[in-house]
Amino acid sequence: MNFEELLPILAQSTGETLQMVAMATLLTAVFGLPLGVLLVTADRGGLTPAPAFKAVLGAVVNIGRSLPFIVLMVAVIPFTRLVTGTTIGTVAAVVPLTLGAVPFFARLVETALRGVDREVVEAAQAMGARRLAIVGKVLLPESLPGLVAGLTVTIVALIGYSAMAGAIGGGGLGDLAVRYGYQRFDTGVMIITVVLLIVIVQFVQSLGDLVARRLDKK
Amino acid sequence: MIELRQLRKVYANGVVALDGVDLSVREGEILGVLGRSGAGKSTLLRCVNLLERPTSGTVTVDGRELSALGRGELRAARQRIGMIHQHFALLSSRTVAGNAAFPLEIAGVPRDQRAARVRELLELVGLADKAAAVPAQLSGGQKQRVGIARALAAGPSVLLSDEATSALDPATTQSILALLRRLNTELGLTILLITHEMQVVKSICDSVAIMSDGRIEEAGRITDLIATPGAALTREIFPLPEPAPPGTVTVTFAGQADEPVMSSLVRKFDVDVNVLGGSLEELRGAPVGRLRVRIEGKGAADALGYLTGLGLLVEVA
């Protein structure tokens, strides 16, 4: 395949990858952040102690984390159909991507929040702060650099997952590499997609590091 | 202002941190709870604003029994109790001004009023020029000043101090203690502080409670305690070999240190006075001392009577 033929395909695949990753990242943040907060606050000695609830939540998160993404993707096909009405395409791929990334991100959120000084939380309690205010004004702002770092790692993981989603018709760069690079033995396409993926990951990681550093006032 | 009654705290692991503590802090005074680590003083302080729930007993602050309040009422009551911490407990992501404004946000003070109040607070603690700095750019003493500004933001009647100077060097400690004393005088702020440093008690406290093993050994005004025979406080402030050797006399004096007591003793009663040991301290600016002497001669008994008559505490071993 020559370059003129490849370029539009490459552009489309890159667009699909970015679209899948962007949508999945947004949804992962929306669901993963509260989940991570709950994992911390429901602790014995946390803001809203609920050890039984926390145990169940932790188990669910661990199940999500222990499934290889490719298995999870296939296993949730009925759910994907329920939500999006289809199992093929970029939008359908967002469902397993989000399901795979939420527990992952939630654990990273949990770790970041646990890094917040206990004395600072107590100081807020001693001032008579509501629990929601402690989450919103203490836990989240104080752990923001860690949260950004966690989200960055999650995006990189999502880029990796998104290549697998290509295998069930999600499209994207992974799909391109498999169909052209592997099945048609087109080494050129293979190299280009690999390089593109590396560039995207490097860019995301560098940007994330930069933002996290800027936010860190310690 | 603060009344603790029969306070007991037993932790889940069976450790008895407080074993029936009674303590009163009068309005406008600075009371220091002195004790070694593990004595229970930290638990005691945290029970006052119910960061720690006592197992039994009552906590009353400014006429309200906090231990009987519901969650919402307790939050409101806590806004009237300031607290400063050993490691400052500042929000690292906020500026100095943002930290001082934090309790005001919680109390729902409108933004424009917050700014004015924060300026006032930073002025009060001498950090007006650091409003835009973040805690990481400040020295330990400056951080504690921010902590104090924050603790005072909502206009509390009571300030709790949890080893507030333990992480600071001696010179900074003195400046923070001077600030606390000034706030106590100017604002009429009642301060309950816990410390393991006698120096803190000596420099700013009106009253002291000595704690060990979850109990208060003795408590009262420092001047009263020093005039009490056998007070543990006196032995702590003026360490002399204990027990006193037989035949010696230990004299504790407050305020009369400038008078030539011993030399007049020698002249008036024709006795020999042999000084065995002693020390002089400043307590809140007034000299207080303790001297161990051996008084020999036939006028010895009269000499002791003379000393007692001067208002000194005379203990004969």
Coordinates of C-alpha atoms in Angstrom, one line a residue:
Chain A
M1 CA 0.0 0.0 0.0
N2 CA 1.4 3.4 -0.9
F3 CA 1.4 6.4 1.3
E4 CA -1.5 8.2 -0.5
E5 CA -3.7 5.2 0.1
L6 CA -2.6 4.8 3.6
L7 CA -3.0 8.3 4.8
P8 CA -6.8 8.6 5.0
I9 CA -7.0 5.2 6.6
L10 CA -4.3 6.1 9.1
A11 CA -6.1 9.4 9.9
Q12 CA -9.4 7.6 10.4
S13 CA -7.9 5.0 12.6
T14 CA -6.1 7.5 14.8
G15 CA -9.3 9.5 15.1
E16 CA -11.2 6.3 16.2
T17 CA -8.5 5.5 18.8
L18 CA -8.6 9.1 20.2
Q19 CA -12.4 9.1 20.2
M20 CA -12.6 5.8 22.0
V21 CA -10.0 6.8 24.5
A22 CA -11.4 10.3 25.1
M23 CA -15.0 9.0 25.7
A24 CA -13.8 6.1 27.9
T25 CA -11.5 8.5 29.9
L26 CA -14.4 10.9 30.6
L27 CA -16.7 8.1 31.7
T28 CA -13.9 6.4 33.7
A29 CA -13.3 9.7 35.6
V30 CA -17.0 10.2 36.2
F31 CA -17.5 6.7 37.7
G32 CA -14.1 5.9 39.0
L33 CA -13.6 9.1 41.1
P34 CA -16.6 8.6 43.3
L35 CA -15.8 4.9 43.6
G36 CA -12.3 5.6 44.7
V37 CA -13.6 8.2 47.2
L38 CA -16.0 5.6 48.6
L39 CA -13.2 3.1 48.9
V40 CA -11.5 5.5 51.3
T41 CA -14.4 7.0 53.2
A42 CA -16.1 3.7 53.8
D43 CA -13.1 2.5 55.6
R44 CA -13.2 1.7 59.3
G45 CA -12.1 5.0 60.8
G46 CA -13.0 6.8 57.6
L47 CA -15.4 9.7 57.2
T48 CA -18.4 7.4 56.6
P49 CA -17.4 4.1 58.1
A50 CA -19.2 1.1 56.5
P51 CA -16.8 -1.9 56.6
A52 CA -19.3 -4.3 55.1
F53 CA -20.1 -2.0 52.2
K54 CA -16.4 -1.4 51.7
A55 CA -15.7 -5.1 51.6
V56 CA -18.3 -5.7 48.9
L57 CA -17.1 -2.7 47.0
G58 CA -13.5 -3.8 47.2
A59 CA -14.4 -7.3 46.0
V60 CA -16.3 -6.0 43.0
V61 CA -13.4 -3.7 42.1
N62 CA -10.9 -6.6 42.5
I63 CA -13.1 -8.8 40.2
G64 CA -13.0 -6.1 37.6
R65 CA -9.3 -5.8 38.0
S66 CA -8.6 -9.5 37.7
L67 CA -10.3 -10.1 34.4
P68 CA -7.9 -9.8 31.4
F69 CA -9.4 -7.0 29.2
I70 CA -9.9 -9.3 26.2
V71 CA -12.0 -11.6 28.4
L72 CA -14.0 -8.8 30.0
M73 CA -14.7 -7.3 26.5
V74 CA -16.3 -10.5 25.3
A75 CA -18.0 -11.3 28.6
V76 CA -19.8 -7.9 28.7
I77 CA -21.1 -8.1 25.1
P78 CA -24.8 -8.5 26.3
F79 CA -24.4 -5.5 28.5
T80 CA -22.8 -3.5 25.7
R81 CA -25.7 -4.3 23.4
L82 CA -28.1 -3.3 26.1
V83 CA -26.4 0.1 26.5
T84 CA -25.5 1.0 23.0
G85 CA -27.8 -1.2 20.9
T86 CA -24.8 -2.7 19.1
T87 CA -21.6 -4.6 19.8
I88 CA -19.6 -3.3 16.9
G89 CA -17.9 0.0 16.4
T90 CA -16.2 2.7 18.3
V91 CA -19.1 3.7 20.5
A92 CA -19.8 0.1 21.5
A93 CA -16.1 -0.3 22.4
V94 CA -16.4 2.5 24.9
V95 CA -18.5 0.3 27.1
P96 CA -15.9 -2.5 27.8
L97 CA -13.2 0.1 27.9
T98 CA -14.9 2.1 30.6
L99 CA -15.8 -1.1 32.6
G100 CA -12.2 -2.2 32.4
A101 CA -10.7 1.2 33.4
V102 CA -13.1 2.2 36.2
P103 CA -11.8 -0.3 38.8
F104 CA -8.3 0.4 37.8
F105 CA -8.7 4.2 38.2
A106 CA -10.7 3.7 41.4
R107 CA -7.8 2.0 43.0
L108 CA -5.4 4.7 41.9
V109 CA -7.8 7.3 43.3
E110 CA -7.9 5.4 46.5
T111 CA -4.1 5.4 46.8
A112 CA -3.9 9.1 46.0
L113 CA -6.5 10.0 48.7
R114 CA -4.8 7.8 51.3
G115 CA -1.7 10.0 50.8
V116 CA -3.6 13.0 52.3
D117 CA -2.3 13.8 55.7
R118 CA -4.7 12.4 58.4
E119 CA -4.0 15.5 60.6
V120 CA -5.3 17.8 57.9
V121 CA -8.6 15.8 57.6
E122 CA -8.9 16.0 61.4
A123 CA -8.2 19.7 61.3
A124 CA -11.2 20.1 59.0
Q125 CA -13.4 17.9 61.2
A126 CA -12.3 20.0 64.2
M127 CA -13.5 23.1 62.3
G128 CA -16.9 21.6 62.0
A129 CA -16.7 20.8 58.2
R130 CA -19.4 18.6 56.7
R131 CA -18.2 15.3 55.3
L132 CA -18.9 16.4 51.7
A133 CA -16.9 19.6 52.3
I134 CA -14.0 17.5 53.6
V135 CA -14.1 15.4 50.4
G136 CA -14.5 18.5 48.1
K137 CA -12.3 21.0 49.9
V138 CA -9.6 18.7 51.5
L139 CA -9.3 15.2 50.1
L140 CA -9.7 16.0 46.4
P141 CA -7.7 19.3 46.2
E142 CA -4.9 17.9 48.4
S143 CA -4.5 14.8 46.3
L144 CA -5.0 16.5 42.9
P145 CA -1.4 15.9 41.7
G146 CA -1.8 12.2 42.5
L147 CA -5.2 12.1 40.8
V148 CA -3.8 13.6 37.7
A149 CA -1.0 11.1 37.7
G150 CA -3.5 8.3 38.2
L151 CA -5.7 9.5 35.3
T152 CA -2.6 9.7 33.1
V153 CA -1.7 6.1 33.8
T154 CA -5.3 5.2 33.2
I155 CA -5.4 6.9 29.8
V156 CA -2.2 5.1 28.8
A157 CA -3.8 1.8 29.8
L158 CA -7.0 2.8 27.8
I159 CA -4.9 3.3 24.7
G160 CA -3.6 -0.2 25.2
Y161 CA -7.1 -1.6 25.8
S162 CA -8.4 0.3 22.8
A163 CA -6.0 -1.6 20.5
M164 CA -7.6 -4.8 21.7
A165 CA -11.1 -3.4 21.3
G166 CA -10.2 -3.2 17.6
A167 CA -10.2 -7.0 17.5
I168 CA -14.0 -7.0 18.1
G169 CA -14.7 -4.3 15.6
G170 CA -14.0 -1.2 17.6
G171 CA -11.7 0.2 14.9
G172 CA -8.7 2.3 15.7
L173 CA -5.0 1.9 15.3
G174 CA -4.8 -1.5 16.9
D175 CA -7.4 -2.8 14.4
L176 CA -5.4 -1.2 11.6
A177 CA -2.2 -2.9 12.8
V178 CA -3.8 -6.3 12.9
R179 CA -5.7 -6.1 9.6
Y180 CA -3.0 -4.6 7.5
G181 CA 0.2 -5.1 9.3
Y182 CA -0.4 -8.7 10.5
Q183 CA -3.0 -10.3 8.2
R184 CA -1.7 -8.6 5.0
F185 CA 2.0 -8.8 6.0
D186 CA 2.3 -5.1 5.4
T187 CA 5.4 -4.3 7.6
G188 CA 5.3 -0.6 6.7
V189 CA 1.7 -0.2 8.1
M190 CA 2.8 -2.2 11.2
I191 CA 5.7 0.1 11.9
I192 CA 3.8 3.3 11.3
T193 CA 0.9 2.3 13.7
V194 CA 3.4 1.2 16.3
V195 CA 5.3 4.5 16.1
L196 CA 2.0 6.4 16.2
L197 CA 0.9 4.6 19.3
I198 CA 4.3 5.2 21.0
V199 CA 4.1 8.9 20.1
I200 CA 0.5 9.2 21.5
V201 CA 1.5 7.5 24.7
Q202 CA 4.6 9.6 25.2
F203 CA 2.6 12.7 24.6
V204 CA -0.1 11.8 27.1
Q205 CA 2.4 10.7 29.7
S206 CA 4.5 13.9 29.3
L207 CA 1.5 16.1 29.5
G208 CA 0.2 14.3 32.5
D209 CA 3.5 14.6 34.3
L210 CA 3.7 18.3 33.5
V211 CA 0.2 19.0 34.8
A212 CA 0.8 16.9 38.0
R213 CA 4.1 18.8 38.6
R214 CA 2.4 22.2 38.2
L215 CA -0.3 21.2 40.6
D216 CA 2.0 20.0 43.3
K217 CA 2.5 22.7 45.8
K218 CA 4.4 20.6 48.4
Chain B
M1 CA -15.2 27.7 80.0
I2 CA -14.3 24.1 79.6
E3 CA -15.5 21.5 82.0
L4 CA -14.5 17.8 81.8
R5 CA -16.3 15.5 84.2
Q6 CA -15.3 11.9 84.9
L7 CA -13.9 11.5 81.5
R8 CA -12.9 7.9 80.6
K9 CA -11.6 6.7 77.3
V10 CA -10.9 3.0 76.7
Y11 CA -9.7 2.1 73.2
A12 CA -10.9 -0.9 71.4
N13 CA -7.5 -2.7 72.1
G14 CA -8.2 -2.3 75.9
V15 CA -5.8 0.6 76.5
V16 CA -7.2 3.0 79.1
A17 CA -6.1 6.4 77.8
L18 CA -8.2 8.5 80.2
D19 CA -9.0 7.1 83.6
G20 CA -11.6 9.4 85.1
V21 CA -10.4 12.9 84.3
D22 CA -11.9 16.0 85.9
L23 CA -10.7 19.3 84.6
S24 CA -11.9 22.9 84.6
V25 CA -10.5 25.6 82.4
R26 CA -11.6 29.1 83.6
E27 CA -12.6 31.7 81.1
G28 CA -9.7 33.8 79.9
E29 CA -6.9 31.6 81.3
I30 CA -4.2 29.5 79.7
L31 CA -4.2 26.0 81.1
G32 CA -1.3 23.7 80.2
V33 CA -1.7 19.9 80.5
L34 CA 1.8 18.6 81.1
G35 CA 2.8 15.0 80.8
R36 CA 5.1 12.5 79.1
S37 CA 4.0 10.9 75.8
G38 CA 1.5 8.2 76.4
A39 CA 0.1 10.0 79.5
G40 CA -3.2 10.5 77.7
K41 CA -2.9 14.3 77.2
S42 CA -3.5 14.1 73.5
T43 CA -6.6 12.0 74.0
L44 CA -7.8 14.5 76.6
L45 CA -7.5 17.4 74.2
R46 CA -9.1 15.5 71.3
C47 CA -12.0 14.7 73.6
V48 CA -12.7 18.4 74.2
N49 CA -13.9 18.9 70.6
L50 CA -15.0 15.2 70.3
L51 CA -12.5 14.2 67.6
E52 CA -12.3 11.4 70.1
R53 CA -15.5 10.2 71.7
P54 CA -15.0 9.6 75.4
T55 CA -16.2 6.2 76.6
S56 CA -18.0 7.9 79.4
G57 CA -18.1 11.3 81.1
T58 CA -19.2 14.7 79.9
V59 CA -17.5 17.5 78.0
T60 CA -19.0 21.0 78.4
V61 CA -17.6 24.0 76.5
D62 CA -19.0 27.5 77.0
G63 CA -22.0 26.2 78.8
R64 CA -23.0 23.6 76.1
E65 CA -22.6 19.9 76.8
L66 CA -20.9 18.8 73.6
S67 CA -21.0 15.1 74.4
A68 CA -24.9 15.4 74.3
L69 CA -25.1 17.1 70.9
G70 CA -26.2 15.6 67.6
R71 CA -24.0 15.6 64.5
G72 CA -25.2 19.0 63.1
E73 CA -25.2 20.8 66.4
L74 CA -21.7 19.4 67.2
R75 CA -20.5 20.8 63.8
A76 CA -21.8 24.2 64.8
A77 CA -20.2 24.0 68.2
R78 CA -16.9 23.0 66.7
Q79 CA -16.8 26.2 64.7
R80 CA -16.6 28.0 68.0
I81 CA -13.5 26.0 69.1
G82 CA -10.2 26.7 67.4
M83 CA -7.5 24.2 67.2
I84 CA -3.8 24.3 66.4
H85 CA -1.7 21.2 65.6
Q86 CA 1.8 20.0 66.2
H87 CA 2.5 19.6 62.5
F88 CA 0.3 22.6 61.5
A89 CA -2.2 20.6 59.4
L90 CA -2.3 23.2 56.7
L91 CA -3.8 22.6 53.3
S92 CA -0.7 22.3 51.1
S93 CA -2.7 23.1 47.9
R94 CA -4.0 26.4 49.3
T95 CA -2.2 29.8 49.9
V96 CA -1.8 31.3 53.3
A97 CA -4.9 33.4 52.7
G98 CA -6.8 30.3 51.4
N99 CA -5.9 28.4 54.6
A100 CA -7.0 31.2 56.8
A101 CA -10.3 31.5 54.8
F102 CA -11.1 27.8 55.1
P103 CA -13.1 27.9 58.4
L104 CA -15.0 30.9 57.0
E105 CA -16.0 28.9 53.9
I106 CA -17.2 26.1 56.2
A107 CA -19.2 28.5 58.3
G108 CA -20.8 29.9 55.1
V109 CA -19.3 33.4 55.3
P110 CA -19.8 35.3 52.0
R111 CA -16.7 35.8 49.8
D112 CA -16.3 39.6 50.2
Q113 CA -16.5 39.4 54.0
R114 CA -14.0 36.5 54.0
A115 CA -11.4 38.5 52.2
A116 CA -11.6 41.3 54.7
R117 CA -11.5 38.9 57.7
V118 CA -8.5 37.1 56.3
R119 CA -6.6 40.3 55.9
E120 CA -7.4 41.2 59.5
L121 CA -6.3 37.7 60.7
L122 CA -3.0 37.7 58.8
E123 CA -2.3 41.2 60.2
L124 CA -3.0 39.8 63.7
V125 CA -0.4 37.0 63.4
G126 CA 2.1 39.1 61.4
L127 CA 1.9 37.4 58.1
A128 CA 0.1 40.1 56.0
D129 CA 3.0 40.0 53.4
K130 CA 2.7 36.2 53.0
A131 CA -0.9 36.0 51.9
A132 CA -0.2 34.6 48.5
A133 CA 2.5 32.1 49.6
V134 CA 1.8 28.4 49.9
P135 CA 2.8 26.6 53.1
A136 CA 5.8 24.9 51.5
Q137 CA 7.4 28.3 51.1
L138 CA 7.1 29.1 54.8
S139 CA 9.2 28.3 57.9
G140 CA 7.8 26.2 60.7
G141 CA 7.1 29.3 62.8
Q142 CA 5.3 31.0 59.9
K143 CA 3.3 27.8 59.3
Q144 CA 2.1 27.8 62.9
R145 CA 1.1 31.4 62.6
V146 CA -1.1 30.4 59.7
G147 CA -2.4 27.7 61.8
I148 CA -3.3 30.2 64.5
A149 CA -4.8 32.6 62.0
R150 CA -7.0 29.8 60.7
A151 CA -7.9 28.6 64.2
L152 CA -9.1 32.2 65.1
A153 CA -10.9 32.8 61.8
A154 CA -14.4 32.0 63.0
G155 CA -14.0 34.0 66.2
P156 CA -13.8 31.1 68.7
S157 CA -14.0 31.6 72.4
V158 CA -11.6 28.7 73.0
L159 CA -8.4 27.6 71.5
L160 CA -7.0 24.1 71.8
S161 CA -3.3 23.6 71.2
D162 CA -2.0 20.2 70.5
E163 CA 1.8 20.4 71.1
A164 CA 1.8 23.4 68.9
T165 CA 5.4 24.3 69.5
S166 CA 6.9 20.8 69.7
A167 CA 8.1 20.8 66.1
L168 CA 9.7 24.3 66.5
D169 CA 13.2 25.5 67.6
P170 CA 13.5 27.3 70.9
A171 CA 13.5 30.9 69.5
T172 CA 10.5 30.2 67.3
T173 CA 8.8 28.5 70.2
Q174 CA 9.1 31.6 72.3
S175 CA 7.7 33.8 69.5
I176 CA 4.7 31.5 69.1
L177 CA 4.1 31.4 72.8
A178 CA 4.3 35.2 73.0
L179 CA 1.7 35.4 70.2
L180 CA -0.6 33.0 72.1
R181 CA -0.2 35.1 75.3
R182 CA -1.0 38.2 73.4
L183 CA -4.1 36.7 71.8
N184 CA -5.1 35.5 75.3
T185 CA -4.8 39.1 76.7
E186 CA -6.1 41.0 73.7
L187 CA -9.0 38.8 72.7
G188 CA -9.7 37.2 76.1
L189 CA -9.2 33.9 74.4
T190 CA -9.3 30.8 76.7
I191 CA -6.5 28.4 75.8
L192 CA -6.1 24.8 76.7
L193 CA -2.8 23.5 75.6
I194 CA -1.0 20.2 75.9
T195 CA 2.7 19.9 76.0
H196 CA 5.5 17.8 77.3
E197 CA 7.7 20.8 77.7
M198 CA 7.9 22.5 81.1
Q199 CA 9.3 25.6 79.3
V200 CA 5.8 26.1 77.7
V201 CA 4.1 25.9 81.0
K202 CA 6.6 28.2 82.6
S203 CA 6.4 30.9 80.0
I204 CA 2.7 31.3 79.4
C205 CA 0.4 29.2 81.5
D206 CA -1.8 30.5 84.3
S207 CA -2.8 27.1 85.4
V208 CA -1.4 23.6 84.9
A209 CA -2.6 20.0 85.1
I210 CA 0.0 17.3 85.4
M211 CA -1.0 14.1 83.8
S212 CA 0.3 10.6 83.9
D213 CA -1.2 7.2 83.2
G214 CA -4.5 8.7 82.1
R215 CA -5.1 10.6 85.4
I216 CA -4.5 14.1 86.5
E217 CA -2.1 14.1 89.3
E218 CA -2.5 17.7 90.3
A219 CA -4.1 20.7 88.8
G220 CA -4.5 24.4 89.7
R221 CA -3.1 27.9 89.4
I222 CA 0.7 27.7 89.2
T223 CA 1.1 30.3 91.9
D224 CA -1.2 28.3 94.2
L225 CA 0.6 25.0 93.4
I226 CA 4.0 26.4 94.1
A227 CA 2.7 27.6 97.6
T228 CA 1.5 24.0 98.3
P229 CA 3.8 21.7 100.2
G230 CA 4.9 18.6 98.2
A231 CA 3.5 19.8 94.9
A232 CA 4.7 17.7 92.0
L233 CA 4.9 20.8 89.8
T234 CA 7.4 22.4 92.2
R235 CA 9.6 19.4 92.0
E236 CA 9.4 19.3 88.2
I237 CA 10.2 23.0 87.8
F238 CA 13.0 23.0 90.4
P239 CA 14.6 19.6 90.3
L240 CA 16.5 19.0 93.5
P241 CA 17.7 15.6 94.8
E242 CA 14.6 13.8 96.3
P243 CA 13.9 12.9 99.0
A244 CA 15.5 15.7 100.8
P245 CA 18.3 14.6 103.1
P246 CA 17.3 14.7 106.8
G247 CA 18.0 18.0 108.6
T248 CA 17.7 20.1 105.4
V249 CA 15.3 22.8 104.8
T250 CA 13.8 23.5 101.3
V251 CA 12.5 27.0 100.8
T252 CA 10.3 27.9 97.9
F253 CA 9.8 31.6 97.2
A254 CA 7.8 33.5 94.7
G255 CA 8.3 37.2 94.0
Q256 CA 10.5 37.8 97.1
A257 CA 13.7 36.9 95.3
D258 CA 15.2 40.3 95.3
E259 CA 15.2 40.6 99.1
P260 CA 18.4 39.5 100.9
V261 CA 16.5 36.9 102.9
M262 CA 19.4 34.5 103.6
S263 CA 21.8 37.2 104.7
S264 CA 19.3 38.8 107.0
L265 CA 18.6 35.3 108.4
V266 CA 22.3 35.0 109.3
R267 CA 22.4 38.4 110.9
K268 CA 19.2 38.2 112.9
F269 CA 19.3 34.7 114.3
D270 CA 23.0 34.1 114.4
V271 CA 22.8 30.9 112.4
D272 CA 25.0 29.3 109.7
V273 CA 23.3 28.8 106.4
N274 CA 24.8 26.3 104.1
V275 CA 23.3 26.3 100.6
L276 CA 23.1 22.8 99.2
G277 CA 21.3 23.5 96.0
G278 CA 18.7 25.5 94.3
S279 CA 17.5 27.2 91.2
L280 CA 15.7 30.3 90.1
E281 CA 13.2 30.4 87.3
E282 CA 11.0 33.0 85.7
L283 CA 7.3 32.1 85.7
R284 CA 5.4 34.5 83.5
G285 CA 8.0 37.1 84.1
A286 CA 8.1 36.8 87.9
P287 CA 11.1 35.3 89.6
V288 CA 10.4 32.1 91.5
G289 CA 13.0 30.0 93.2
R290 CA 13.6 27.0 95.4
L291 CA 16.6 26.7 97.7
R292 CA 17.8 23.7 99.8
V293 CA 19.8 24.8 102.8
R294 CA 21.0 23.5 106.1
I295 CA 20.5 25.9 108.9
E296 CA 22.6 25.4 112.0
G297 CA 22.9 27.2 115.3
K298 CA 20.6 27.8 118.3
G299 CA 18.4 30.3 116.5
A300 CA 17.5 27.7 113.8
A301 CA 13.9 27.2 114.9
D302 CA 13.3 30.9 115.1
A303 CA 14.9 31.4 111.7
L304 CA 12.4 28.9 110.2
G305 CA 9.5 30.7 111.8
Y306 CA 10.8 33.9 110.4
L307 CA 11.0 32.4 106.9
T308 CA 7.4 31.1 107.2
G309 CA 6.3 34.5 108.4
L310 CA 7.7 36.1 105.2
G311 CA 5.2 34.0 103.3
L312 CA 7.8 31.5 102.0
L313 CA 7.0 27.8 101.7
V314 CA 9.3 26.1 104.1
E315 CA 9.6 22.3 104.1
V316 CA 11.8 20.7 106.7
A317 CA 13.1 17.2 106.0

